[in-house]
Tab-separated table of C-alpha atoms in Angstrom:
chain	number	residue	atom	x	y	z
X	1	UNK	CA	134.312	53.706	107.236
X	2	UNK	CA	133.785	57.451	107.545
X	3	UNK	CA	136.432	59.503	109.263
X	4	UNK	CA	135.496	62.828	110.809
X	5	UNK	CA	138.389	65.210	110.674
X	6	UNK	CA	138.800	68.910	111.411
X	7	UNK	CA	137.770	70.164	107.962
X	8	UNK	CA	134.242	68.839	108.157
X	9	UNK	CA	133.793	70.479	111.540
X	10	UNK	CA	135.151	73.782	110.180
X	11	UNK	CA	132.869	73.554	107.143
X	12	UNK	CA	129.871	72.837	109.366
X	13	UNK	CA	130.768	75.771	111.605
X	14	UNK	CA	131.193	78.036	108.539
X	15	UNK	CA	127.815	76.944	107.236
X	16	UNK	CA	126.104	77.715	110.538
X	17	UNK	CA	127.794	81.118	110.830
X	18	UNK	CA	126.844	82.073	107.261
X	19	UNK	CA	123.282	80.901	107.890
X	20	UNK	CA	122.979	83.098	110.989
X	21	UNK	CA	124.543	86.105	109.227
X	22	UNK	CA	122.276	85.725	106.186
X	23	UNK	CA	119.280	85.387	108.444
X	24	UNK	CA	119.959	88.747	110.103
X	25	UNK	CA	121.255	90.629	107.072
X	26	UNK	CA	119.063	89.294	104.286
X	27	UNK	CA	116.136	87.125	105.223
X	28	UNK	CA	114.648	89.078	108.139
X	29	UNK	CA	114.838	92.515	106.425
X	30	UNK	CA	113.463	91.061	103.221
X	31	UNK	CA	110.587	89.402	105.055
X	32	UNK	CA	109.884	92.673	106.903
X	33	UNK	CA	109.731	94.577	103.603
X	34	UNK	CA	107.393	91.983	102.135
X	35	UNK	CA	105.179	92.127	105.243
X	36	UNK	CA	105.021	95.933	105.091
X	37	UNK	CA	104.085	95.764	101.418
X	38	UNK	CA	101.364	93.212	102.121
X	39	UNK	CA	100.019	95.367	104.953
X	40	UNK	CA	99.985	98.429	102.689
X	41	UNK	CA	98.167	96.518	99.955
X	42	UNK	CA	95.643	95.187	102.470
X	43	UNK	CA	94.964	98.716	103.746
X	44	UNK	CA	94.482	99.929	100.174
X	45	UNK	CA	92.120	97.080	99.436
X	46	UNK	CA	90.164	97.825	102.624
X	47	UNK	CA	89.886	101.494	101.639
X	48	UNK	CA	88.588	100.502	98.213
X	49	UNK	CA	86.053	98.145	99.795
X	50	UNK	CA	84.951	100.913	102.174
X	51	UNK	CA	84.492	103.333	99.275
X	52	UNK	CA	82.524	100.731	97.329
X	53	UNK	CA	80.367	100.063	100.396
X	54	UNK	CA	79.686	103.770	100.885
X	55	UNK	CA	78.836	104.093	97.202
X	56	UNK	CA	76.431	101.183	97.421
X	57	UNK	CA	74.790	102.726	100.502
X	58	UNK	CA	74.417	106.066	98.732
X	59	UNK	CA	72.883	104.393	95.690
X	60	UNK	CA	70.438	102.512	97.926
X	61	UNK	CA	69.550	105.712	99.746
X	62	UNK	CA	69.000	107.557	96.474
X	63	UNK	CA	66.819	104.737	95.170
X	64	UNK	CA	64.799	104.810	98.394
X	65	UNK	CA	64.406	108.572	98.047
X	66	UNK	CA	63.264	108.129	94.466
X	67	UNK	CA	60.785	105.455	95.545
X	68	UNK	CA	59.499	107.730	98.306
X	69	UNK	CA	59.087	110.604	95.851
X	70	UNK	CA	57.111	108.382	93.477
X	71	UNK	CA	54.776	107.247	96.284
X	72	UNK	CA	54.253	110.835	97.383
X	73	UNK	CA	53.559	111.851	93.796
X	74	UNK	CA	51.047	109.042	93.458
X	75	UNK	CA	49.117	110.213	96.560
X	76	UNK	CA	49.091	113.795	95.355
X	77	UNK	CA	47.875	112.662	91.952
X	78	UNK	CA	44.897	110.860	93.421
X	79	UNK	CA	44.063	113.824	95.688
X	80	UNK	CA	44.587	116.641	93.240
X	81	UNK	CA	43.939	114.778	89.957
X	82	UNK	CA	45.309	116.706	86.962
X	83	UNK	CA	47.163	119.315	88.976
X	84	UNK	CA	48.820	116.667	91.120
X	85	UNK	CA	49.840	114.632	88.038
X	86	UNK	CA	51.788	117.607	86.676
X	87	UNK	CA	53.423	118.207	90.056
X	88	UNK	CA	54.373	114.523	90.394
X	89	UNK	CA	56.056	114.528	86.973
X	90	UNK	CA	58.131	117.535	88.023
X	91	UNK	CA	59.189	115.877	91.303
X	92	UNK	CA	60.156	112.621	89.588
X	93	UNK	CA	62.124	114.534	86.966
X	94	UNK	CA	64.003	116.494	89.626
X	95	UNK	CA	64.691	113.338	91.636
X	96	UNK	CA	65.993	111.499	88.565
X	97	UNK	CA	68.226	114.412	87.581
X	98	UNK	CA	69.508	114.633	91.134
X	99	UNK	CA	70.145	110.912	91.202
X	100	UNK	CA	71.969	110.998	87.870
X	101	UNK	CA	74.151	113.932	88.858
X	102	UNK	CA	74.882	112.406	92.263
X	103	UNK	CA	75.741	109.063	90.701
X	104	UNK	CA	77.999	110.738	88.137
X	105	UNK	CA	79.725	112.622	90.930
X	106	UNK	CA	80.187	109.429	92.945
X	107	UNK	CA	81.489	107.543	89.889
X	108	UNK	CA	83.928	110.387	89.237
X	109	UNK	CA	85.137	110.349	92.845
X	110	UNK	CA	85.615	106.587	92.720
X	111	UNK	CA	87.578	106.855	89.477
X	112	UNK	CA	89.770	109.583	90.988
X	113	UNK	CA	90.407	107.523	94.119
X	114	UNK	CA	91.232	104.419	92.058
X	115	UNK	CA	93.702	106.436	89.977
X	116	UNK	CA	95.371	107.830	93.093
X	117	UNK	CA	95.584	104.396	94.707
X	118	UNK	CA	97.025	102.814	91.558
X	119	UNK	CA	99.671	105.536	91.259
X	120	UNK	CA	100.520	105.160	94.927
X	121	UNK	CA	100.777	101.377	94.648
X	122	UNK	CA	102.936	101.608	91.535
X	123	UNK	CA	105.332	104.068	93.174
X	124	UNK	CA	105.498	101.959	96.327
X	125	UNK	CA	106.120	98.804	94.310
X	126	UNK	CA	108.958	100.491	92.417
X	127	UNK	CA	110.525	101.626	95.691
X	128	UNK	CA	110.285	98.114	97.098
X	129	UNK	CA	111.837	96.609	93.974
X	130	UNK	CA	114.721	99.092	94.199
X	131	UNK	CA	115.205	98.376	97.899
X	132	UNK	CA	115.136	94.619	97.404
X	133	UNK	CA	117.528	94.866	94.469
X	134	UNK	CA	119.901	97.032	96.505
X	135	UNK	CA	119.759	94.555	99.403
X	136	UNK	CA	120.437	91.575	97.163
X	137	UNK	CA	123.140	93.173	95.016
X	138	UNK	CA	124.597	95.197	97.848
X	139	UNK	CA	124.874	98.458	95.948
X	140	UNK	CA	122.650	101.150	94.466
X	141	UNK	CA	121.020	100.389	91.130
X	142	UNK	CA	120.754	103.311	88.708
X	143	UNK	CA	117.930	103.065	86.168
């Protein structure tokens, strides 16, 4: 037969009090920090996707411009024969050079943005690790 005495009630009460205290002092702040980190990462990912989308749109636009220039050059060639052929070659060359330089510029901008985002994420992650460690240990951690 099981006897319920005062100690089991005190232990149960202690457990409930500690659970409530830990919930407010540890679990909720920790979950808030994790949520903020996840939100920050999601925003960064969205920014990267937006940049990639813009890059893809620019590439498509440049390819359409190149296609348009080639069609125009073809019409001029048929109308002006030899003279138009020379002019078309010049236009295509300029368009290709423009496309290459624009693409290189875009690739450079993307690389710069990726570097900035990675540095930002790394710094933010280190801050979060320090904050979590301080919360768990209860004192400042010197590295």
